[in-house]
Coordinates of C-alpha atoms and ligand atoms in Angstrom, one line a residue:
X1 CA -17.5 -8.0 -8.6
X2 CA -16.3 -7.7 -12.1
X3 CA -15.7 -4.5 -13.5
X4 CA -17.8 -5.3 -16.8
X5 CA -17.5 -1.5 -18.4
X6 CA -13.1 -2.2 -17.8
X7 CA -13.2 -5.9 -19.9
X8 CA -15.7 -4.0 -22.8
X9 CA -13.3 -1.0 -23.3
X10 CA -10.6 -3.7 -23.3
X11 CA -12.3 -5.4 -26.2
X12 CA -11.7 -4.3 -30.0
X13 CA -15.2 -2.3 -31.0
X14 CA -15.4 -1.2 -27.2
X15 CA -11.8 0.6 -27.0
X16 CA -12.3 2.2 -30.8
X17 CA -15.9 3.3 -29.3
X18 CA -14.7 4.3 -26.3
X19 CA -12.0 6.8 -27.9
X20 CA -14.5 8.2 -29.6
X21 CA -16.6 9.3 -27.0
X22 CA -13.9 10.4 -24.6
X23 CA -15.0 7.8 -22.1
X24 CA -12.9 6.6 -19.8
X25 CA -10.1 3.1 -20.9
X26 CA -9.1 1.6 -17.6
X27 CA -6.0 -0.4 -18.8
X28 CA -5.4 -4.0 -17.5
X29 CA -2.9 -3.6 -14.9
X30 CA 0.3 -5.5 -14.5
X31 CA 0.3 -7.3 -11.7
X32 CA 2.8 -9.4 -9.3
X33 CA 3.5 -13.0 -10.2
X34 CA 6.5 -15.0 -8.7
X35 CA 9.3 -15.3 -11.4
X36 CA 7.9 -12.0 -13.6
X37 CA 10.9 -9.3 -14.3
X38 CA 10.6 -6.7 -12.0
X39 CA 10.1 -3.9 -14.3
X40 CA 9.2 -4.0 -18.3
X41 CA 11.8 -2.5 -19.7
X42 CA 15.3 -0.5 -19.3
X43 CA 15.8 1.8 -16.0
X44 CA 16.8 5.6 -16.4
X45 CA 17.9 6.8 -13.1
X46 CA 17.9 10.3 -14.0
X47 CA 20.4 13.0 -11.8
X48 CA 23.6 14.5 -11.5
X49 CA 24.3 13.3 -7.6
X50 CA 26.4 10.9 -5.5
X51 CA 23.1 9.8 -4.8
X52 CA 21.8 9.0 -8.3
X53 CA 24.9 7.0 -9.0
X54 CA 24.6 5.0 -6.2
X55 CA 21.4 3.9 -7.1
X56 CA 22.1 3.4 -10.4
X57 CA 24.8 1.2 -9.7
X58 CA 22.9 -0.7 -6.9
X59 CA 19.9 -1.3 -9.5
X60 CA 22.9 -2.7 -12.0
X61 CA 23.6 -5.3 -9.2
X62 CA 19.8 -6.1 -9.4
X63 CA 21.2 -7.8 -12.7
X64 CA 18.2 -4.4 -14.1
X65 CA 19.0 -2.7 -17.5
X66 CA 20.4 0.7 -16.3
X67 CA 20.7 3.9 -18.4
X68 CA 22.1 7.8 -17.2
X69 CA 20.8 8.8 -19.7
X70 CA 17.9 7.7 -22.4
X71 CA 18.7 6.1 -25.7
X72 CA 16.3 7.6 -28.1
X73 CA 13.0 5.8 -29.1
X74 CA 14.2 3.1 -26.6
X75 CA 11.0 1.8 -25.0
X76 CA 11.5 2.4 -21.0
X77 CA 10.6 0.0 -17.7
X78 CA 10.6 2.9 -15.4
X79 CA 12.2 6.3 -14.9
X80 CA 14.0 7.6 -11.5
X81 CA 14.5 10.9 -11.0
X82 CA 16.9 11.2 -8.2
X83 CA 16.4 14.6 -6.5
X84 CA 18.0 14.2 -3.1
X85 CA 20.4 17.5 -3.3
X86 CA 17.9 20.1 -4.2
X87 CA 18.6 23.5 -3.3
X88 CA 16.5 25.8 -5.1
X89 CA 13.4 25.2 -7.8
X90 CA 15.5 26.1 -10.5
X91 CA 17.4 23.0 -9.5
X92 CA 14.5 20.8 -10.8
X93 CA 14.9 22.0 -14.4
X94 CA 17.2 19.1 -15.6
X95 CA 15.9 16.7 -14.5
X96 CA 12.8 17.1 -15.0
X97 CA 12.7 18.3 -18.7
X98 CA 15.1 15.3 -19.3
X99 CA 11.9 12.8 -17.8
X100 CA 9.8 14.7 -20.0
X101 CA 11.7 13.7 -23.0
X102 CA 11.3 10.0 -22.5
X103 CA 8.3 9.7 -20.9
X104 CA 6.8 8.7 -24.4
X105 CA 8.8 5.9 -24.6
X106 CA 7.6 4.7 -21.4
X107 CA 6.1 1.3 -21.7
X108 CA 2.2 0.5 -20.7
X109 CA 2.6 -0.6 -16.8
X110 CA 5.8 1.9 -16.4
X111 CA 7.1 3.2 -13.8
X112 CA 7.8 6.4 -12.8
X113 CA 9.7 7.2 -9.4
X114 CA 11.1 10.2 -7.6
X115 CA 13.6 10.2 -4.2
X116 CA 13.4 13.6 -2.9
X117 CA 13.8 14.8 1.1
X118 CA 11.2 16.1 2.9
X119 CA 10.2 19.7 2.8
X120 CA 9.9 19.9 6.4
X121 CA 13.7 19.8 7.4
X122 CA 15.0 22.1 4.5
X123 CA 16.9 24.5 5.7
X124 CA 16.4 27.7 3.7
X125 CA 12.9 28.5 1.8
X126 CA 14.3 28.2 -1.4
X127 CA 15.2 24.3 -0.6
X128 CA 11.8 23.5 1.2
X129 CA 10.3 25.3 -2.4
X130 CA 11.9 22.5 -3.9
X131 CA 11.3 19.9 -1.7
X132 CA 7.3 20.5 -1.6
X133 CA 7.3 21.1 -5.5
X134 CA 8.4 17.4 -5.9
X135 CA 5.1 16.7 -4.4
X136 CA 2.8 18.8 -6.9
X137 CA 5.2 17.9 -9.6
X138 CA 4.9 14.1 -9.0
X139 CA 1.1 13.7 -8.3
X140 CA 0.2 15.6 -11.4
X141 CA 2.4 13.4 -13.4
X142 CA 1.4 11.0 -11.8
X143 CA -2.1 11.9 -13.4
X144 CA -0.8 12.3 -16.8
X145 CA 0.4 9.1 -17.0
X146 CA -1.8 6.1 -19.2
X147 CA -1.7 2.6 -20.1
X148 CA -1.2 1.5 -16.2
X149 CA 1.6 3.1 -15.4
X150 CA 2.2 5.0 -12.1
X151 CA 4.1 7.6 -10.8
X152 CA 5.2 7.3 -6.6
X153 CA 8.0 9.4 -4.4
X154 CA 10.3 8.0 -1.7
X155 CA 11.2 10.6 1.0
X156 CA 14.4 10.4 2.6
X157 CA 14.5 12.3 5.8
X158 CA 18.0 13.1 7.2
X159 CA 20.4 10.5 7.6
X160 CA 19.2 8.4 4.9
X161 CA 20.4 8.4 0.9
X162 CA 19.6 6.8 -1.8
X163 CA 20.5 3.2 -1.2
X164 CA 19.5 3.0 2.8
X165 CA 17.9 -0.5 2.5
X166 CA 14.0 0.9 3.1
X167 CA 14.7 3.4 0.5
X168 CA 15.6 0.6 -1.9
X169 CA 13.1 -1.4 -0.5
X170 CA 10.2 1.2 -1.6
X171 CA 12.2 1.6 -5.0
X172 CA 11.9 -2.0 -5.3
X173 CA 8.0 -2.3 -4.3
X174 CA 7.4 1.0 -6.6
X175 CA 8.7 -0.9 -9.3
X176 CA 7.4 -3.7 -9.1
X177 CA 3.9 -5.3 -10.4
X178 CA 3.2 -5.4 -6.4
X179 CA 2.3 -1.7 -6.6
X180 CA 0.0 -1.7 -9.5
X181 CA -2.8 0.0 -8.1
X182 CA -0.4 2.5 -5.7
X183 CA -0.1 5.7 -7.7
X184 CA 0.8 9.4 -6.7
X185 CA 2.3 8.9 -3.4
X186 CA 4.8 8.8 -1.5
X187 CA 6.3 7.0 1.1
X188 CA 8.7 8.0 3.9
X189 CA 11.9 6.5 4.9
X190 CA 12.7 7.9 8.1
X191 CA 16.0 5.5 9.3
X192 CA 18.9 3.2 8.5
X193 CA 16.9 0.0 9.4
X194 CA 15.8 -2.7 7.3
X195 CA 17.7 -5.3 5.1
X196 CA 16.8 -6.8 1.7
X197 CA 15.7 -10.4 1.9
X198 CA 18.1 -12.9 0.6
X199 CA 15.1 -14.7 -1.1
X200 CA 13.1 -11.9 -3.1
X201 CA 10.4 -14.3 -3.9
X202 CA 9.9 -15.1 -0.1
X203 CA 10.6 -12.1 1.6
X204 CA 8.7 -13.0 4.7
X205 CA 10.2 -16.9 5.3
X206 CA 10.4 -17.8 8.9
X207 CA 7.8 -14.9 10.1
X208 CA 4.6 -16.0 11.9
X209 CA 2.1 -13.4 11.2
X210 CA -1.2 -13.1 12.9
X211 CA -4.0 -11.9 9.9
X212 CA -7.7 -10.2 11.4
X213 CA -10.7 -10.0 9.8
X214 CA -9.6 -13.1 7.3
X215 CA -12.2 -14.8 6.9
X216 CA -13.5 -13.6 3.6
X217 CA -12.7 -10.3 1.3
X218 CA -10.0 -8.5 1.6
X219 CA -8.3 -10.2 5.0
X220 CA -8.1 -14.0 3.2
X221 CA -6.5 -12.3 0.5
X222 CA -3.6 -11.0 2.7
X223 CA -3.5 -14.1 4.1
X224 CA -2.5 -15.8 1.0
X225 CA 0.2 -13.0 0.1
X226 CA 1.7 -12.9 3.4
X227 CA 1.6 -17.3 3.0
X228 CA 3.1 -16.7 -1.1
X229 CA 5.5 -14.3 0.6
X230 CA 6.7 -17.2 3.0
X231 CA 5.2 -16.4 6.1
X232 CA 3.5 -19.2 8.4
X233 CA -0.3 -17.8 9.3
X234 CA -2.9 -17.0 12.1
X235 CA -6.5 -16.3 11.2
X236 CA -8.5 -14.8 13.3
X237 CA -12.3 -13.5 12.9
X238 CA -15.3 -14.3 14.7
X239 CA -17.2 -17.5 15.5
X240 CA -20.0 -17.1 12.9
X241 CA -17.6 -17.0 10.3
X242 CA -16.3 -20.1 11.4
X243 CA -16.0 -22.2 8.4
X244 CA -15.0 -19.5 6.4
X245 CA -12.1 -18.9 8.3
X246 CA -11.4 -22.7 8.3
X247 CA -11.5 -23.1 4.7
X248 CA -8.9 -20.0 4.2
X249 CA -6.9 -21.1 6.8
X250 CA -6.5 -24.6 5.5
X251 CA -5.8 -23.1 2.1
X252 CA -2.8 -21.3 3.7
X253 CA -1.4 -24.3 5.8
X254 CA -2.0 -21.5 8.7
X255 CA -4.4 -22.1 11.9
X256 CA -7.6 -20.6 12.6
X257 CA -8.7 -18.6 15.8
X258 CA -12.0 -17.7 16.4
X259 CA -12.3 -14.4 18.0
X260 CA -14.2 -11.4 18.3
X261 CA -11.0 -8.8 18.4
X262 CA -13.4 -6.5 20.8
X263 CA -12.8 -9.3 23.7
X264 CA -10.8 -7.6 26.3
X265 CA -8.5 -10.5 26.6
X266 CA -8.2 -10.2 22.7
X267 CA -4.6 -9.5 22.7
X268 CA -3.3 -12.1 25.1
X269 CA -5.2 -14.9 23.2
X270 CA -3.6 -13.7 19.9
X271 CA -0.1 -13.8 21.4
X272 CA -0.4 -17.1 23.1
X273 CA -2.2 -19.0 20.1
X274 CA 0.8 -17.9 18.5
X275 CA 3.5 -18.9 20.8
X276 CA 2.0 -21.8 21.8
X277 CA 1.3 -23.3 17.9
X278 CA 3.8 -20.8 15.9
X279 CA 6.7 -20.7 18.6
X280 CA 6.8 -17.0 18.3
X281 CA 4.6 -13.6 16.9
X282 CA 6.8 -11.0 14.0
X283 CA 3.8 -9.4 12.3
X284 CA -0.1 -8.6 13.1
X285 CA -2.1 -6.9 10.5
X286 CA -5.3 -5.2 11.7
X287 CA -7.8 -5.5 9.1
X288 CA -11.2 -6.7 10.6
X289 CA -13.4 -4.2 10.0
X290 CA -17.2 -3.0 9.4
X291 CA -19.2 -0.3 8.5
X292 CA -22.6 0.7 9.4
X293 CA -23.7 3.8 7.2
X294 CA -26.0 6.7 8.2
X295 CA -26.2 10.2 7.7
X296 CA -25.1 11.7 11.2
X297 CA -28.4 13.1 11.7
X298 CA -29.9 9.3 11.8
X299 CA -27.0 8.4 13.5
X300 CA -28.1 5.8 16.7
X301 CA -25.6 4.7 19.2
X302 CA -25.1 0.7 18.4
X303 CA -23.7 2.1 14.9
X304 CA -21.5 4.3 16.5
X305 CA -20.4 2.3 18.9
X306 CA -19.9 -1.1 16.8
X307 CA -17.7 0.9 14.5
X308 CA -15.5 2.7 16.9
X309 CA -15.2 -0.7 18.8
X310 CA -14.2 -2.6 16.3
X311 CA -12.3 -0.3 13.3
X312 CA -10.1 1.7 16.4
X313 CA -10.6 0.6 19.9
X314 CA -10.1 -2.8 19.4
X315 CA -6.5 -2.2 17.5
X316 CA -5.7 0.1 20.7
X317 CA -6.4 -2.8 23.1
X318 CA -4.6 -5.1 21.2
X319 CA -1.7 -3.2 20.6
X320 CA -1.1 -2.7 24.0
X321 CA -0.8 -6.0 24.7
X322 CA 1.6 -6.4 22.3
X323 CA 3.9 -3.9 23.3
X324 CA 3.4 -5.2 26.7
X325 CA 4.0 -8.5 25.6
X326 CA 7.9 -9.8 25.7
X327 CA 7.0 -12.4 22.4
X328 CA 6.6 -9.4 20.3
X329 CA 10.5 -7.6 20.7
X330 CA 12.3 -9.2 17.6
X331 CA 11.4 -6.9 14.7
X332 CA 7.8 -6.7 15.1
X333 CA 6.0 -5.5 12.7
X334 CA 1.9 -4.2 12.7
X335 CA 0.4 -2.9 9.5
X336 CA -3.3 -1.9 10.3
X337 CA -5.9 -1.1 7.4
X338 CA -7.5 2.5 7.4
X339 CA -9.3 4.3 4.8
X340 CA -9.0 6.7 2.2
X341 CA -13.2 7.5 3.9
X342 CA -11.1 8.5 6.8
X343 CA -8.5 11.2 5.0
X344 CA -11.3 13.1 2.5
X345 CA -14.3 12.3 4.6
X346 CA -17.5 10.0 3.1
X347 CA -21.3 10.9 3.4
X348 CA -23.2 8.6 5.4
X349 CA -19.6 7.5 6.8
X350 CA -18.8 9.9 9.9
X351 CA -18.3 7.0 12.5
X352 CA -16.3 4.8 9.8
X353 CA -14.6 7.9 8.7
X354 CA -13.8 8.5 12.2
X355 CA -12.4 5.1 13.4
X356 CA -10.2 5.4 10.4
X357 CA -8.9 9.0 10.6
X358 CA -8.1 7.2 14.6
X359 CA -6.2 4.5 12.5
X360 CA -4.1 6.8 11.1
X361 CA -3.5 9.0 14.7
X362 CA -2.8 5.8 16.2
X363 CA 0.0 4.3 13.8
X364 CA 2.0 7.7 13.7
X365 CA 1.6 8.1 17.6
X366 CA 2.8 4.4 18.1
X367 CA 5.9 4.3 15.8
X368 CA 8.4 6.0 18.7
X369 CA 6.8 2.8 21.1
X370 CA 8.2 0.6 18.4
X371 CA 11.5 1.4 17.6
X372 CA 13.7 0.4 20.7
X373 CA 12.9 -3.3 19.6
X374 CA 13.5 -2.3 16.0
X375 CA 10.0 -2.7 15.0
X376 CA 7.5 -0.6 13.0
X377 CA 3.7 0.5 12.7
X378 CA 2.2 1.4 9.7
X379 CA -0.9 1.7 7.8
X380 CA -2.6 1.1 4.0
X381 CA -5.4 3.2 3.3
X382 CA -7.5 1.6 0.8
X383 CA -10.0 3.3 -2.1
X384 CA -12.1 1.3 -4.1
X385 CA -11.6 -2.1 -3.8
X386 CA -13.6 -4.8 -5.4
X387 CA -15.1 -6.6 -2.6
X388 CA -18.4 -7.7 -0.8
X389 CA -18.5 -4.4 0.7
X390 CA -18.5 -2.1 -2.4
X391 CA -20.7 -4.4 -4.2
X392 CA -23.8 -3.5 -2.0
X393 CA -23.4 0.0 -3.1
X394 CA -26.0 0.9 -5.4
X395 CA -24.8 0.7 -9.4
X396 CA -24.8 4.3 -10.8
X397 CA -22.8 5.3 -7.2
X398 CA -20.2 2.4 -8.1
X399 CA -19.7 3.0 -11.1
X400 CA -18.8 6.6 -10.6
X401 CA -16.7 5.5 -7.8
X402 CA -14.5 3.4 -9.7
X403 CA -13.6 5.5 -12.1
X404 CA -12.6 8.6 -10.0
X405 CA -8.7 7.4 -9.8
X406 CA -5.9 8.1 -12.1
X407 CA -6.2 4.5 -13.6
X408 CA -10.0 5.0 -13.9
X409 CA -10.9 1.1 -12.3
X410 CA -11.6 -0.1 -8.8
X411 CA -8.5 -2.1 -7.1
X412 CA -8.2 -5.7 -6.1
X413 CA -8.0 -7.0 -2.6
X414 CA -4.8 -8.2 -3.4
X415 CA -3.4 -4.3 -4.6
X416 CA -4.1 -4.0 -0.5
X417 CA -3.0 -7.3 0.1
X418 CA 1.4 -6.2 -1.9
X419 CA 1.1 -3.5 0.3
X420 CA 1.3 -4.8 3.8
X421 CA 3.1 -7.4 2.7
X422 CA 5.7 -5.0 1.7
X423 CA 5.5 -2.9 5.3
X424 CA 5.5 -6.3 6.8
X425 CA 8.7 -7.2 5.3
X426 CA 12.5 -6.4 6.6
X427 CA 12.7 -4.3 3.8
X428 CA 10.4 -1.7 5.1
X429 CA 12.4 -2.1 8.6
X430 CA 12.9 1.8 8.1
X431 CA 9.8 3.3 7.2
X432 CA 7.6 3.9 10.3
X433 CA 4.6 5.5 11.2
X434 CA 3.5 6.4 7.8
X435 CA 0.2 5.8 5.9
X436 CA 0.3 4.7 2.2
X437 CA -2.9 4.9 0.3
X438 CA -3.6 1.6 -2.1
X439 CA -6.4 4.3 -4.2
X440 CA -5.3 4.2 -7.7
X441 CA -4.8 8.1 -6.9
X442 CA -7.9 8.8 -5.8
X443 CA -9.1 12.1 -7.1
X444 CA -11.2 12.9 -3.9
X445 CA -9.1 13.5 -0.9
X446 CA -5.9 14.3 -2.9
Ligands
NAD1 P1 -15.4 -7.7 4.7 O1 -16.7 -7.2 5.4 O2 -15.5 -8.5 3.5 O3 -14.5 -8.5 5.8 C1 -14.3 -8.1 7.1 C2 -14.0 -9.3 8.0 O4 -13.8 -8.8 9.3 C3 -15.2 -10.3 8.0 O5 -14.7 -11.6 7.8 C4 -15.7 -10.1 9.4 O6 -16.3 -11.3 9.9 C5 -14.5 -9.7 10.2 N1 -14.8 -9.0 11.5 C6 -15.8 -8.1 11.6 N2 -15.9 -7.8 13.0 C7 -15.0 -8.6 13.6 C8 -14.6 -8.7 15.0 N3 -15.3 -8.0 15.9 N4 -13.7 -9.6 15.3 C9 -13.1 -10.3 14.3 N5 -13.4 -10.2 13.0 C10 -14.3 -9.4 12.7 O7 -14.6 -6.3 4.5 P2 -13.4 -6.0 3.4 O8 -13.9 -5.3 2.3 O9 -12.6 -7.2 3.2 O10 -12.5 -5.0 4.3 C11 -11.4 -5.4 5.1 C12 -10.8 -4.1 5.7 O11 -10.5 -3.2 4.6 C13 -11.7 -3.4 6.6 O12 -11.0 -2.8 7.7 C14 -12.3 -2.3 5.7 O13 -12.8 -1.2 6.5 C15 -11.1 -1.9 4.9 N6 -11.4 -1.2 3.6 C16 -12.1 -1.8 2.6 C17 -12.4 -1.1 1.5 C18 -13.1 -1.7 0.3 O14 -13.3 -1.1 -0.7 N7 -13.6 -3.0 0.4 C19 -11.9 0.2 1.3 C20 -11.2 0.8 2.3 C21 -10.9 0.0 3.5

């Protein structure tokens, strides 16, 4: 549905009016489109460490426009703050005050990125004080920032730096127009694994990936990413939406399987559609899913129950039978869609809040399953989206939901759509188990 308030604020009289009154100004966001530079403007890797110069010198190599230090009144692409030896809080001073002095400069759509290590394996206080101030310091930037821009972390835990290829890889997706509606988080990398594709435009070339739920909203929308990105396509949803799924699936030279991912042979028929038309299964994305709202106290059991089936126990089902499976051992790769219902809660939503908080428990529980055959589980964790499902909710609830994000506007089914394609992709081959929210920083749930 379009966001009419966003294109009236965006107009002439509408953005002078809305100054006025202190109303909200959504900017227009930059998105992703094949051939566009990756960032607007001039880098500043910011830091005094090995690892800062590394970086800086692999983003030279990008063929980006580095600087170690800011030019005056140069306009800015993105700013990296490279934190990866902290010991203490004083030792955030530098760079931080140094960010602070360009952050003017930086252009609308800009980028702001930290690479810190997690506060959980410091090993004195005063370094895990550091660590965890990163994460206050970079979400309420991340709130300061206008004009589109976004501020995100990468986490390295121990044995990674700077330039481990996932920890490029998320510098690379943070930059990008791909994470235009992913602000104030952060992502974890946790190993070595993962390469940069040789074709950035088609990071997912050669891949068959199996798409749920892609029949219509946001499902058909990762289909056509993950098809853009290079990947060859199953679509699966259920036999009523049959010629949906047909027309989407035709648009994206993929095939269609009708399916109702609650079947207990659900999993067998996904992996053997896909061996037997695809020659072989990298990547499933769970992302059929429903909702059936009621205050708990009107709660009956078929909403329950339909939800739970299909948001959670479905995926469960299905995931065993692909770990089970010996077609799903090169790489693999499953990126299942949660909820940002199911981290701060949602009235009228306990059993969708539920089956998405079991989402999240399921991916980080699964990751350890996944690594012998060097694969990964993740999750995105959606906010507002633009869809079929947040159109039916009534207006003045809408409206108010949009807005309550750093960049003040619902996202787009494709925001959701970058994001698994990203923890799809080789470059991701070291982040595991982690949940990144696609919310525009939603100011509920933190
Ligand atoms: P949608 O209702 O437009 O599409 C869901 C698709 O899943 C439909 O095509 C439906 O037929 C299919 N499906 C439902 N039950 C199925 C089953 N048993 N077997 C196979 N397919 C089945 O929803 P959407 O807005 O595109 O949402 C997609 C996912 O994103 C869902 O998991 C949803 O919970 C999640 N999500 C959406 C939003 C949002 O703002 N729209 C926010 C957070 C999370």
């Amino acid at each position: 549905m379009a966001d009419t308030y966003a294109q009236l604020v965006n107009s002439g009289p509408g953005r002078n009016l809305a100054r006025k009154l202190g109303l909200p100004q959504p900017a227009v966001l930059r998105r992703y489109e094949p051939g566009q530079p990756l960032v607007a403007g001039p880098v500043v890797v910011l830091g005094d460490t090995a690892g800062a110069d590394k970086l800086a010198a692999e983003l030279l190599s990008w063929g980006l426009d580095v600087r170690r230090h800011a030019v005056p009144a140069e306009k800015l692409g993105a700013i990296i703050l490279v934190l990866d030896e902290l010991g203490h809080p004083a030792d955030l001073e530098m760079p931080v005050l140094a960010a602070a002095g360009s952050l003017r400069d930086l252009r609308a759509g800009g980028r702001v990125i930290t690479l810190s290590r997690p506060a959980g394996e410091a090993s004195t206080p005063e370094a895990a004080a550091a660590r965890q101030g990163v994460d206050g310091f970079l979400r309420s930037l991340a709130k300061e920032l206008r004009a589109g821009a976004t501020g995100n972390g990468v986490l390295l835990a121990d044995g990674t730096t700077s330039t481990s290829p996932s920890a490029l890889g998320a510098v690379r997706f943070f930059l990008s127009a791909r994470s235009a509606f992913v602000d104030g988080q952060f992502l974890m990398v946790s190993t070595e694994d993962g390469a940069l594709p040789e074709d950035v435009e088609r990071p997912l070339a050669g891949k068959v990936a199996v798409v749920t739920g892609a029949a219509r909203g946001i499902g058909a929308q990762i289909a056509r990413t993950l098809h853009r990105d290079g990947a060859t396509l199953v679509l699966v949803d259920i036999p009523g939406a049959g010629d949906q799924l047909a027309a989407v699936a035709n648009e994206v030279h993929g095939t269609a399987l009708q399916l109702d991912i609650t079947g207990a042979d659900a999993g067998r028929r996904i992996i053997d559609h896909a061996v037997q038309r695809h020659g072989r299964l990298d990547i499933v994305v769970h992302n059929a899913g429903v909702t059936r709202d009621k205050l708990l106290a009107n709660m009956d059991q078929a909403r329950w129950n339909q939800v739970i089936n299909i948001n959670i126990a479905a995926q469960l089902r299905i995931n065993q039978a692909l770990l089970a499976s010996e077609h799903f051992r090169s790489s693999p790769r499953i990126v299942s869609v949660a909820s940002t219902s199911g981290i701060a809660g949602n009235r009228g939503q306990t059993n969708y809040a539920a089956s998405k908080g079991g989402v999240m428990g399921m991916v980080r529980a699964s990751a350890p399953l996944l690594t012998s055959n060097g694969g990964t589980i993740n999750a995105v964790a959606p906010g507002f989206i633009e869809t079929d499902m947040t159109a039916r909710i009534p207006f003045g609830v809408r409206e108010v939901a949009r807005r309550l994000n750093s960049l003040q506007q619902g996202g787009l089914p494709s925001d959701v759509a970058e994001a698994i394609a990203f923890l799809a992709s080789d470059a991701a081959g070291g982040i595991n188990g982690e949940v990144l929210r696609v919310c525009g920083q939603n100011l509920v749930g933190a």
